Amino acid sequence: MPEVTTPSTTTVADDAAIVDAPLRYRSERPDLPLFRRRSGEKWTIVTAGEFADQIDATAKGLIAAGVEPGDRVGILSSTRYEWTVLDYAIWRAGAATVAIYETSASDQVKYILSDSGTSLLIVENEAMRSTHADVVDAASSTLRETLVIDDDILGTLAGKGADIGDDELDRRRSTLTSDSMATLVYTSGTTGNPKGVALTHGNFLGECASVRETLGDIMSEGRSTLLFLPLAHIFARVVAVGSVESGVLLGHTNDIANLISDFEKFQPSYILSVPRVFEKVYNSAKQKAYDGGKGKIFDRAADTAIEYSRALDKGSPGLALRAKHKVFDALVYAKLRAALGGKCTDAISGGAPLGDRLGHFFRGIGIPVYEGYGLSETAAAVTVNAPGAQRVGSVGRPVAGASVRIADDGEVLLRGPMVFAGYWHNEDATRDSFDGEWFRTGDIGTLTDGYLAITGRKKELIVTAGGKNVSPAPLEDSIRAHPLVSQCLVVGDNKPFIAALITLDAEAVPGWLERNGLSADTPIADLATNETLRAEIDGAVKQANAKVSKAEAIKKFTILDSDFTIESGEITPTMKLKRNVIHQAHGDAIEELYAKR
């Protein structure tokens, strides 16, 4: 079986814990800037000493509230500075954090609270408390109290714990080892109930050390990044912990609608995101260009960026290409870099496949996106592309200390210090997820020169009535590249051919309506049958089909009159399609695709 390992020069001490870094900073470098905290339109510096003091005061409040070593404390909130303080305070109190997406339905919250045995729940605001009041009441046998972040939670807990001494904090720290559970992260649950992924302090610290060793100066002191991913997602949590470990200046925002404005003000050195955000940046820029009558210029600039990036892989761009690239750099690329704050030199993508199209485009405009791969069970990245070792279209080589193996059936197997030991109270699922010491990911992939490429998921493979195995992801990724497209779901299991459900991007529709002389209040349902719009989408489908065999090509598609959303339960908070939910919700539309005409 193909296998590759990257050696490591770092190890995690048996008695190490995540809280050690801020405590060490307070003792040795209290004035080190660790955060820029948002307050209205202003961003203020939080030093390492101030952060550590807030951790201690908050931890004392949690102890006074009855939190014991090993307890589980839930956080149900969007991304904000207090989330990270509370996370560290929970660890300082010797407990573990149960991370819950703020978009979770009450049934999901109920299951997580029950399964984890959460003893104290922290919600963001009164609206969230009200939304989940019934399930919180139902969990009263284990859940002692619910606190609200917007009710000045840091100040409230500091006051509650005023009588707790530092010696108790030291005692709590002594209960922690690298094998102590730091968090329960519940899987997205694209099918069935989510599973609780139990990650230890050693998993977090091993991941942070491995990624830092692999990426070098990208995540180093003096650099900065703006965190906007949901902190219930392991990628975001590791970004937060890794930033503290490396002395990176970290900011938080949950204002996704104004993310570009936040980039301009915060001016991050690098960005960490999921592919959908990079797609939106690209598609929004393209749509804006078309709306302003400069669509052809943008298209030529995009093609040049991709061509330039591909030429880098072959050695060096020729003189003519360099000259053309320089022109478009002034006309287009510089504006895109300015939209990301003007100081962004790198980006890291994870959580889903990025695709070589976007990878080459962003590298071509001067912001290389280093794609990585990992899961909740691996505390985020196990492989990543790195400066000087980037292969666009792959998810990189193993990070330091990690190993990748391809099983005989193509499944990707993983091993390393970041890989979890098992699911919370679920021995059957744990047993099924390991082949000896190797974690079975459920993803299908290949290794080429040590670089991993993910080609699909075992459970997502479509088998047509003719017996053809089709991976939907490459087709879906290609179609989503069109600025009018929001989401795409490829179907065809046990059907005579491959088809697709496509949704429109609400942000792109107004510009298209104006360019085509249609009323701004034209319903999406009317657009779904509009011949001009369908012709544009058909072009995107044909481009996707050109990349696969005839048997894998999409023969029919339908445009839905509503998008897939987190609220509808059709996508996860990390923008992954819940295929079974979509199949059930849109069963009639799928059957119509296969109706004889």
Coordinates of C-alpha atoms in Angstrom, one line a residue:
M1 CA 0.0 0.0 0.0
P2 CA 1.4 3.5 -0.9
E3 CA 2.5 5.3 2.3
V4 CA 4.4 8.5 3.2
T5 CA 5.6 9.9 6.5
T6 CA 7.1 13.3 7.3
P7 CA 9.6 13.2 10.2
S8 CA 9.3 15.6 13.0
T9 CA 11.8 17.3 15.4
T10 CA 9.2 18.2 18.0
T11 CA 7.3 16.2 20.7
V12 CA 4.6 17.0 23.2
A13 CA 5.6 16.5 26.8
D14 CA 3.4 14.1 28.8
D15 CA 2.5 16.8 31.3
A16 CA 1.8 19.5 28.7
A17 CA -1.6 21.4 28.6
I18 CA -3.0 24.0 26.2
V19 CA -3.2 26.6 29.0
D20 CA 0.6 26.6 29.5
A21 CA 1.5 29.1 26.7
P22 CA -0.5 32.1 28.0
L23 CA 0.7 31.4 31.6
R24 CA 4.3 31.3 30.3
Y25 CA 3.8 34.5 28.4
R26 CA 2.5 36.3 31.5
S27 CA 5.6 35.3 33.4
E28 CA 8.1 36.0 30.7
R29 CA 6.6 38.4 28.2
P30 CA 3.4 40.0 29.6
D31 CA 3.4 42.9 27.1
L32 CA 3.3 40.6 24.0
P33 CA 0.3 41.6 21.8
L34 CA -1.8 38.4 21.4
F35 CA -5.2 39.8 20.3
R36 CA -6.9 42.7 18.6
R37 CA -10.4 42.7 20.3
R38 CA -13.3 44.3 18.4
S39 CA -15.3 46.9 20.2
G40 CA -17.8 48.6 17.8
E41 CA -15.7 50.0 14.9
K42 CA -12.5 49.9 16.9
W43 CA -9.9 47.2 17.4
T44 CA -7.9 47.3 20.7
I45 CA -4.8 45.3 21.7
V46 CA -5.0 42.6 24.3
T47 CA -1.6 41.6 25.7
A48 CA -0.6 38.2 26.8
G49 CA -0.6 39.3 30.5
E50 CA -4.1 40.7 30.2
F51 CA -5.3 37.5 28.4
A52 CA -3.8 35.3 31.1
D53 CA -5.4 37.4 33.8
Q54 CA -8.8 37.1 32.1
I55 CA -8.4 33.3 31.8
D56 CA -7.6 33.0 35.6
A57 CA -10.5 35.3 36.6
T58 CA -13.0 33.5 34.4
A59 CA -11.7 30.0 35.5
K60 CA -12.2 31.0 39.1
G61 CA -15.8 31.9 38.3
L62 CA -16.4 28.6 36.6
I63 CA -15.0 26.8 39.7
A64 CA -17.3 28.9 41.9
A65 CA -20.2 27.8 39.6
G66 CA -19.4 24.2 40.5
V67 CA -17.3 23.1 37.5
E68 CA -15.1 20.2 38.5
P69 CA -12.0 18.6 36.8
G70 CA -13.2 16.5 33.9
D71 CA -16.6 18.2 33.7
R72 CA -18.0 19.2 30.2
V73 CA -18.9 22.9 29.7
G74 CA -20.8 23.8 26.5
I75 CA -20.3 26.9 24.4
L76 CA -23.1 27.8 22.0
S77 CA -22.0 31.0 20.3
S78 CA -20.7 32.6 17.1
T79 CA -17.1 33.5 16.8
R80 CA -16.0 36.2 19.2
Y81 CA -13.1 37.0 21.6
E82 CA -15.0 35.8 24.6
W83 CA -15.3 32.3 23.0
T84 CA -11.5 31.9 23.2
V85 CA -11.2 33.3 26.7
L86 CA -13.9 30.9 27.9
D87 CA -12.2 28.0 26.1
Y88 CA -8.9 28.6 27.9
A89 CA -10.7 29.2 31.2
I90 CA -12.5 25.9 30.9
W91 CA -9.2 24.2 30.4
R92 CA -7.7 26.2 33.3
A93 CA -10.4 24.9 35.5
G94 CA -9.5 21.3 34.5
A95 CA -12.6 20.8 32.4
A96 CA -13.4 20.1 28.7
T97 CA -15.3 22.3 26.2
V98 CA -18.3 21.0 24.3
A99 CA -18.4 23.1 21.1
I100 CA -21.8 23.7 19.7
Y101 CA -22.6 25.6 16.5
E102 CA -24.7 28.7 17.0
T103 CA -26.8 27.6 14.0
S104 CA -27.6 24.2 15.5
A105 CA -31.3 23.2 15.7
S106 CA -32.8 22.5 19.1
D107 CA -32.9 18.8 18.4
Q108 CA -29.2 18.8 17.7
V109 CA -28.5 20.9 20.9
K110 CA -30.6 18.5 22.9
Y111 CA -28.7 15.5 21.6
I112 CA -25.3 17.1 22.2
L113 CA -26.1 18.2 25.8
S114 CA -27.5 14.7 26.6
D115 CA -24.7 12.7 24.9
S116 CA -21.9 14.8 26.4
G117 CA -23.4 15.2 29.9
T118 CA -22.7 18.9 29.8
S119 CA -22.9 20.4 33.3
L120 CA -22.8 24.1 32.5
L121 CA -23.9 25.8 29.2
I122 CA -22.8 29.2 27.9
V123 CA -24.9 30.8 25.2
E124 CA -24.2 33.9 23.2
N125 CA -27.4 35.9 23.9
E126 CA -30.9 35.8 25.3
A127 CA -32.3 35.0 21.9
M128 CA -30.3 31.8 21.8
R129 CA -31.3 30.9 25.4
S130 CA -35.0 31.5 24.5
T131 CA -34.7 29.4 21.3
H132 CA -33.3 26.4 23.2
A133 CA -35.1 26.9 26.5
D134 CA -37.1 23.6 26.2
V135 CA -34.1 21.4 25.5
V136 CA -32.1 23.2 28.2
D137 CA -34.9 22.4 30.7
A138 CA -35.0 18.8 29.4
A139 CA -31.2 18.5 30.2
S140 CA -31.7 19.7 33.8
S141 CA -30.6 16.3 35.3
T142 CA -27.0 17.1 34.3
L143 CA -27.1 20.8 33.3
R144 CA -26.9 23.0 36.4
E145 CA -26.8 26.4 35.0
T146 CA -26.9 28.5 31.7
L147 CA -24.9 31.7 31.4
V148 CA -25.1 34.4 28.7
I149 CA -22.0 35.9 27.0
D150 CA -23.8 39.2 26.3
D151 CA -24.6 39.6 30.0
D152 CA -20.9 40.6 30.6
I153 CA -20.0 37.0 31.2
L154 CA -16.3 37.7 31.8
G155 CA -17.1 40.3 34.4
T156 CA -19.9 38.2 35.9
L157 CA -17.6 35.1 36.3
A158 CA -14.7 37.2 37.6
G159 CA -17.0 38.5 40.4
K160 CA -18.4 35.1 41.1
G161 CA -14.9 33.6 41.6
A162 CA -13.4 36.5 43.6
D163 CA -12.9 34.3 46.6
I164 CA -11.2 31.4 44.8
G165 CA -7.4 31.4 45.3
D166 CA -4.6 30.9 42.8
D167 CA -3.7 27.7 44.7
E168 CA -6.9 26.1 43.4
L169 CA -6.0 27.0 39.8
D170 CA -2.6 25.4 40.3
R171 CA -4.3 22.3 41.7
R172 CA -6.6 22.2 38.7
R173 CA -3.6 22.5 36.3
S174 CA -1.9 19.6 38.1
T175 CA -4.9 17.4 37.1
L176 CA -4.2 17.9 33.4
T177 CA -1.8 15.8 31.2
S178 CA -1.4 15.7 27.4
D179 CA -3.9 12.7 27.5
S180 CA -6.6 14.8 29.2
M181 CA -9.7 15.5 27.1
A182 CA -9.7 19.1 26.0
T183 CA -12.9 19.1 23.9
L184 CA -15.8 17.3 22.4
V185 CA -16.3 18.3 18.8
Y186 CA -19.4 16.8 17.3
T187 CA -19.2 15.7 13.6
S188 CA -21.3 17.5 11.1
G189 CA -23.8 14.7 11.0
T190 CA -24.5 14.6 7.2
T191 CA -26.2 11.3 8.1
G192 CA -27.7 10.2 11.4
N193 CA -26.7 11.6 14.8
P194 CA -23.4 13.3 15.1
K195 CA -20.6 11.6 17.0
G196 CA -18.6 13.2 19.7
V197 CA -14.9 13.5 18.7
A198 CA -12.9 13.5 21.9
L199 CA -9.7 15.5 21.4
T200 CA -6.9 15.7 24.0
H201 CA -4.5 18.5 25.0
G202 CA -1.9 16.5 23.3
N203 CA -3.9 16.3 20.0
F204 CA -4.1 20.1 19.9
L205 CA -0.5 20.7 20.9
G206 CA 0.7 18.0 18.5
E207 CA -1.3 19.5 15.7
C208 CA -0.1 23.1 16.4
A209 CA 3.6 22.0 16.6
S210 CA 3.4 19.9 13.4
V211 CA 1.7 22.7 11.4
R212 CA 4.1 25.3 12.7
E213 CA 7.1 23.2 11.8
T214 CA 5.7 22.5 8.3
L215 CA 4.5 26.1 7.4
G216 CA 7.5 27.9 8.9
D217 CA 7.2 31.7 8.9
I218 CA 3.5 31.9 7.9
M219 CA 2.3 31.3 11.5
S220 CA 5.0 33.2 13.4
E221 CA 5.2 36.0 15.9
G222 CA 4.6 39.4 14.3
R223 CA 2.1 38.0 11.8
S224 CA -1.7 38.4 12.1
T225 CA -4.9 36.7 11.1
L226 CA -8.6 37.4 11.3
L227 CA -10.7 34.5 12.5
F228 CA -14.2 34.3 11.1
L229 CA -14.9 30.6 10.9
P230 CA -17.3 29.2 13.5
L231 CA -15.3 28.3 16.6
A232 CA -17.3 25.1 17.0
H233 CA -15.4 23.9 13.9
I234 CA -12.1 22.3 14.8
F235 CA -10.2 24.2 12.1
A236 CA -11.1 27.5 13.8
R237 CA -10.3 26.2 17.3
V238 CA -6.8 25.1 16.1
V239 CA -6.3 28.5 14.5
A240 CA -7.0 30.1 17.8
V241 CA -4.8 27.8 19.8
G242 CA -2.1 27.8 17.2
S243 CA -2.1 31.6 17.1
V244 CA -1.6 31.8 20.9
E245 CA 1.1 29.1 20.7
S246 CA 3.0 31.0 18.0
G247 CA 2.4 34.6 19.2
V248 CA 0.3 35.5 16.2
L249 CA -1.9 38.5 16.6
L250 CA -5.5 37.2 16.4
G251 CA -8.8 38.9 15.7
H252 CA -12.3 37.6 15.8
T253 CA -15.4 38.5 13.7
N254 CA -18.8 37.0 13.1
D255 CA -19.9 39.7 10.7
I256 CA -19.6 37.6 7.6
A257 CA -21.7 40.0 5.5
N258 CA -19.1 42.7 6.0
L259 CA -16.1 40.4 6.0
I260 CA -14.3 42.3 3.2
S261 CA -14.7 45.5 5.1
D262 CA -13.2 43.8 8.2
F263 CA -10.3 42.6 6.1
E264 CA -9.6 46.1 4.9
K265 CA -9.5 47.4 8.5
F266 CA -7.8 44.5 10.2
Q267 CA -5.2 43.9 7.4
P268 CA -4.3 40.3 8.2
S269 CA -1.0 38.8 7.1
Y270 CA -2.7 35.6 6.1
I271 CA -6.2 34.2 5.9
L272 CA -7.5 30.8 7.0
S273 CA -10.7 29.7 5.5
V274 CA -12.9 27.1 3.8
P275 CA -13.1 26.9 0.0
R276 CA -16.5 28.5 -0.2
V277 CA -15.2 31.8 1.0
F278 CA -12.5 31.8 -1.6
E279 CA -15.1 30.9 -4.2
K280 CA -17.3 33.8 -3.0
V281 CA -14.3 36.3 -3.2
Y282 CA -13.6 35.1 -6.8
N283 CA -17.3 35.0 -7.9
S284 CA -18.1 38.4 -6.3
A285 CA -15.2 40.1 -8.0
K286 CA -16.2 38.5 -11.3
Q287 CA -19.8 39.5 -10.9
K288 CA -18.8 43.1 -9.9
A289 CA -16.7 43.3 -13.1
Y290 CA -19.5 42.1 -15.3
D291 CA -22.0 44.5 -13.6
G292 CA -19.6 47.3 -14.3
G293 CA -19.1 46.4 -18.0
K294 CA -15.6 45.0 -17.4
G295 CA -16.4 41.3 -17.5
K296 CA -14.1 40.6 -20.5
I297 CA -11.2 42.3 -18.8
F298 CA -11.7 40.2 -15.7
D299 CA -12.0 37.0 -17.6
R300 CA -8.7 37.7 -19.4
A301 CA -7.1 38.7 -16.1
A302 CA -8.3 35.5 -14.5
D303 CA -7.1 33.3 -17.4
T304 CA -3.7 35.1 -17.3
A305 CA -3.4 34.5 -13.5
I306 CA -4.1 30.8 -14.0
E307 CA -1.8 30.5 -16.9
Y308 CA 0.9 32.3 -14.9
S309 CA 0.5 30.0 -12.0
R310 CA 0.7 26.9 -14.1
A311 CA 3.8 28.3 -15.8
L312 CA 5.4 28.5 -12.3
D313 CA 5.0 24.8 -12.0
K314 CA 6.9 24.3 -15.3
G315 CA 9.8 26.5 -14.4
S316 CA 9.2 30.1 -15.2
P317 CA 6.6 32.2 -17.1
G318 CA 7.9 33.5 -20.5
L319 CA 8.6 37.1 -21.2
A320 CA 5.2 37.8 -22.9
L321 CA 3.3 36.1 -20.1
R322 CA 5.1 38.1 -17.5
A323 CA 4.4 41.4 -19.4
K324 CA 0.7 40.5 -19.7
H325 CA 0.6 39.5 -16.0
K326 CA 2.1 42.8 -15.0
V327 CA -0.6 44.8 -16.9
F328 CA -3.4 42.8 -15.2
D329 CA -1.7 43.1 -11.8
A330 CA -2.2 46.9 -12.0
L331 CA -5.7 46.6 -13.4
V332 CA -7.2 43.7 -11.4
Y333 CA -5.0 41.8 -9.1
A334 CA -3.9 44.7 -6.9
K335 CA -7.5 45.6 -6.3
L336 CA -8.2 42.1 -5.2
R337 CA -5.3 42.1 -2.8
A338 CA -6.4 45.5 -1.4
A339 CA -9.9 44.0 -0.8
L340 CA -8.2 41.4 1.5
G341 CA -6.5 44.2 3.5
G342 CA -3.5 44.9 1.3
K343 CA -1.0 43.0 3.6
C344 CA -2.2 39.4 3.0
T345 CA 0.6 37.4 1.5
D346 CA -0.7 33.9 2.1
A347 CA -3.9 31.9 2.7
I348 CA -4.6 28.4 4.0
S349 CA -7.7 26.5 2.9
G350 CA -9.3 23.4 4.5
G351 CA -12.6 21.7 5.3
A352 CA -13.4 20.8 1.7
P353 CA -11.7 20.5 -1.7
L354 CA -10.5 23.8 -3.1
G355 CA -9.9 22.7 -6.6
D356 CA -7.0 23.6 -8.9
R357 CA -8.9 26.4 -10.7
L358 CA -9.1 28.5 -7.6
G359 CA -5.7 27.4 -6.4
H360 CA -4.0 28.6 -9.6
F361 CA -6.1 31.8 -9.7
F362 CA -5.1 33.0 -6.2
R363 CA -1.5 32.0 -6.6
G364 CA -1.5 33.9 -9.9
I365 CA -2.8 37.1 -8.3
G366 CA -0.1 37.0 -5.6
I367 CA -1.9 35.2 -2.7
P368 CA -1.0 31.5 -2.8
V369 CA -3.6 29.4 -1.1
Y370 CA -2.0 26.4 0.7
E371 CA -4.6 23.8 0.6
G372 CA -4.6 21.2 3.5
Y373 CA -6.6 18.2 4.5
G374 CA -7.9 16.9 7.8
L375 CA -11.0 16.1 9.8
S376 CA -12.4 16.7 13.3
E377 CA -10.9 13.4 14.2
T378 CA -7.4 14.6 13.3
A379 CA -7.6 18.0 15.0
A380 CA -7.6 19.7 11.6
A381 CA -4.7 19.4 9.2
V382 CA -2.8 16.1 8.6
T383 CA -1.5 17.2 5.2
V384 CA -0.8 20.7 3.8
N385 CA 0.9 22.4 0.9
A386 CA 3.7 24.7 2.1
P387 CA 5.8 27.5 0.7
G388 CA 8.4 26.0 -1.7
A389 CA 6.5 22.7 -1.6
Q390 CA 3.1 23.5 -3.2
R391 CA 1.4 21.3 -5.7
V392 CA -1.9 23.0 -6.7
G393 CA -4.8 20.6 -7.0
S394 CA -3.4 18.4 -4.2
V395 CA -3.9 18.8 -0.4
G396 CA -0.1 18.6 0.1
R397 CA 2.2 16.3 2.0
P398 CA 1.9 15.1 5.6
V399 CA 2.6 17.7 8.2
A400 CA 5.6 17.0 10.4
G401 CA 5.1 13.8 12.4
A402 CA 2.1 12.6 10.3
S403 CA 1.7 9.6 8.0
V404 CA -0.7 8.9 5.1
R405 CA -1.4 5.5 3.7
I406 CA -3.7 4.5 0.8
A407 CA -5.6 1.2 1.4
D408 CA -6.1 -1.3 -1.3
D409 CA -9.6 0.1 -1.9
G410 CA -8.3 3.6 -2.2
E411 CA -9.3 4.8 1.3
V412 CA -7.1 7.4 2.9
L413 CA -5.6 6.2 6.3
L414 CA -3.9 8.5 8.7
R415 CA -1.6 8.4 11.7
G416 CA 0.1 11.0 13.8
P417 CA 0.0 12.9 17.2
M418 CA -3.0 14.9 16.1
V419 CA -5.2 11.8 15.5
F420 CA -7.8 11.2 18.2
A421 CA -8.1 8.0 20.2
G422 CA -11.9 7.5 19.8
Y423 CA -15.4 8.7 19.9
W424 CA -17.1 9.7 23.2
H425 CA -19.0 6.8 24.6
N426 CA -19.2 5.0 21.3
E427 CA -16.9 2.0 21.2
D428 CA -18.5 0.5 18.1
A429 CA -17.9 3.7 16.0
T430 CA -14.4 3.9 17.3
R431 CA -13.6 0.3 16.4
D432 CA -15.0 0.7 12.9
S433 CA -12.9 3.8 12.4
F434 CA -9.5 2.2 12.9
D435 CA -7.5 -0.3 11.1
G436 CA -4.9 -1.1 13.8
E437 CA -3.2 2.2 14.5
W438 CA -4.5 3.8 11.3
F439 CA -7.6 6.0 11.3
R440 CA -9.9 5.3 8.4
T441 CA -11.1 8.6 6.9
G442 CA -13.8 7.4 4.6
D443 CA -12.2 9.5 1.9
I444 CA -10.8 8.2 -1.4
G445 CA -7.4 9.5 -2.5
T446 CA -4.1 8.9 -4.3
L447 CA -0.5 9.6 -3.4
T448 CA 1.9 11.0 -6.1
D449 CA 5.4 11.9 -5.1
G450 CA 4.2 12.1 -1.5
Y451 CA 1.4 14.6 -2.3
L452 CA -2.1 13.5 -1.4
A453 CA -5.1 14.1 -3.7
I454 CA -8.6 13.5 -2.5
T455 CA -10.9 12.2 -5.2
G456 CA -14.1 11.6 -3.3
R457 CA -15.8 10.0 -0.3
K458 CA -16.6 6.3 -0.2
K459 CA -20.1 7.0 1.0
E460 CA -20.7 9.7 -1.6
L461 CA -19.7 7.6 -4.7
I462 CA -22.6 7.4 -7.1
V463 CA -23.1 4.1 -8.8
T464 CA -25.3 4.4 -11.9
A465 CA -27.6 1.7 -13.1
G466 CA -25.0 0.8 -15.6
G467 CA -22.4 0.2 -12.8
K468 CA -20.3 3.3 -13.4
N469 CA -18.7 4.7 -10.2
V470 CA -18.9 8.5 -10.2
S471 CA -17.4 10.9 -7.7
P472 CA -19.7 14.0 -7.5
A473 CA -17.2 16.5 -6.0
P474 CA -15.2 17.4 -9.1
L475 CA -18.4 18.1 -11.1
E476 CA -19.9 20.1 -8.3
D477 CA -16.8 22.1 -7.8
S478 CA -16.5 23.0 -11.4
I479 CA -20.2 24.1 -11.7
R480 CA -19.9 26.2 -8.5
A481 CA -17.2 28.2 -10.3
H482 CA -19.9 30.0 -12.3
P483 CA -20.8 33.3 -10.5
L484 CA -24.6 32.7 -10.8
V485 CA -24.3 29.3 -9.0
S486 CA -24.5 29.0 -5.2
Q487 CA -24.7 25.2 -4.8
C488 CA -24.7 22.1 -6.9
L489 CA -25.7 18.5 -6.0
V490 CA -24.9 15.7 -8.5
V491 CA -27.3 12.8 -8.4
G492 CA -27.6 9.5 -10.3
D493 CA -27.3 6.6 -7.8
N494 CA -29.0 3.6 -9.4
K495 CA -30.2 5.8 -12.2
P496 CA -29.5 5.5 -16.0
F497 CA -27.4 8.7 -16.1
I498 CA -25.9 11.5 -14.0
A499 CA -27.9 14.7 -13.3
A500 CA -27.7 17.7 -11.1
L501 CA -29.7 20.0 -8.8
I502 CA -28.4 23.6 -9.1
T503 CA -29.2 26.7 -6.9
L504 CA -28.7 30.3 -7.7
D505 CA -26.6 32.8 -5.8
A506 CA -28.9 35.5 -4.5
E507 CA -26.1 38.1 -4.5
A508 CA -25.4 37.6 -8.2
V509 CA -28.9 37.5 -9.4
P510 CA -29.6 41.3 -9.3
G511 CA -26.7 42.2 -11.6
W512 CA -27.7 39.5 -14.0
L513 CA -31.3 40.8 -14.1
E514 CA -30.1 44.3 -14.8
R515 CA -27.8 43.2 -17.6
N516 CA -30.6 41.2 -19.2
G517 CA -33.2 43.9 -19.0
L518 CA -35.4 42.1 -16.5
S519 CA -37.3 43.5 -13.5
A520 CA -35.4 43.5 -10.2
D521 CA -38.3 41.7 -8.5
T522 CA -38.3 38.8 -11.0
P523 CA -38.9 35.6 -8.8
I524 CA -36.2 33.0 -8.7
A525 CA -38.9 30.5 -9.8
D526 CA -39.2 32.4 -13.1
L527 CA -35.4 32.4 -13.6
A528 CA -35.3 28.7 -13.2
T529 CA -37.0 28.3 -16.5
N530 CA -35.5 31.4 -18.2
E531 CA -33.9 30.2 -21.4
T532 CA -31.1 32.8 -21.3
L533 CA -30.1 32.0 -17.8
R534 CA -30.4 28.2 -18.4
A535 CA -28.0 28.7 -21.4
E536 CA -25.4 30.2 -19.1
I537 CA -25.8 27.4 -16.5
D538 CA -25.7 24.9 -19.4
G539 CA -22.3 26.4 -20.4
A540 CA -21.0 25.7 -16.8
V541 CA -22.3 22.2 -17.0
K542 CA -20.6 21.6 -20.3
Q543 CA -17.3 22.9 -18.9
A544 CA -17.6 20.4 -16.0
N545 CA -18.5 17.6 -18.4
A546 CA -15.3 18.3 -20.4
K547 CA -13.3 17.1 -17.4
V548 CA -14.9 13.7 -17.1
S549 CA -15.7 10.7 -19.2
K550 CA -18.9 10.5 -21.2
A551 CA -20.4 8.0 -18.6
E552 CA -19.7 10.5 -15.8
A553 CA -21.1 13.5 -17.6
I554 CA -24.2 15.3 -16.4
K555 CA -27.0 14.7 -18.9
K556 CA -29.7 16.8 -17.3
F557 CA -30.0 19.5 -14.7
T558 CA -32.7 21.5 -12.9
I559 CA -32.5 24.9 -11.3
L560 CA -34.2 25.0 -7.9
D561 CA -36.2 28.1 -6.8
S562 CA -34.5 28.1 -3.4
D563 CA -31.0 27.7 -2.1
F564 CA -29.6 25.0 0.2
T565 CA -29.2 26.6 3.7
I566 CA -28.0 25.7 7.2
E567 CA -31.4 26.8 8.5
S568 CA -33.2 24.3 6.2
G569 CA -30.8 21.6 7.3
E570 CA -29.6 20.9 3.8
I571 CA -26.0 22.0 4.5
T572 CA -23.8 21.8 7.5
P573 CA -22.3 24.9 9.3
T574 CA -19.1 24.1 7.4
M575 CA -21.0 24.3 4.0
K576 CA -21.0 20.6 3.3
L577 CA -24.0 19.2 1.5
K578 CA -26.3 17.0 3.5
R579 CA -27.0 14.7 0.6
N580 CA -29.6 12.5 2.2
V581 CA -31.6 15.6 3.5
I582 CA -31.5 17.2 0.0
H583 CA -32.5 14.0 -1.7
Q584 CA -35.5 13.7 0.6
A585 CA -36.5 17.4 0.4
H586 CA -36.2 17.5 -3.4
G587 CA -37.2 14.0 -4.3
D588 CA -39.8 15.1 -6.7
A589 CA -37.3 17.3 -8.6
I590 CA -34.9 14.5 -8.9
E591 CA -37.5 12.1 -10.2
E592 CA -38.6 14.6 -12.7
L593 CA -35.1 14.7 -14.1
Y594 CA -35.5 11.0 -14.9
A595 CA -39.1 11.1 -16.2
K596 CA -39.4 10.0 -19.8
R597 CA -40.3 12.8 -22.2

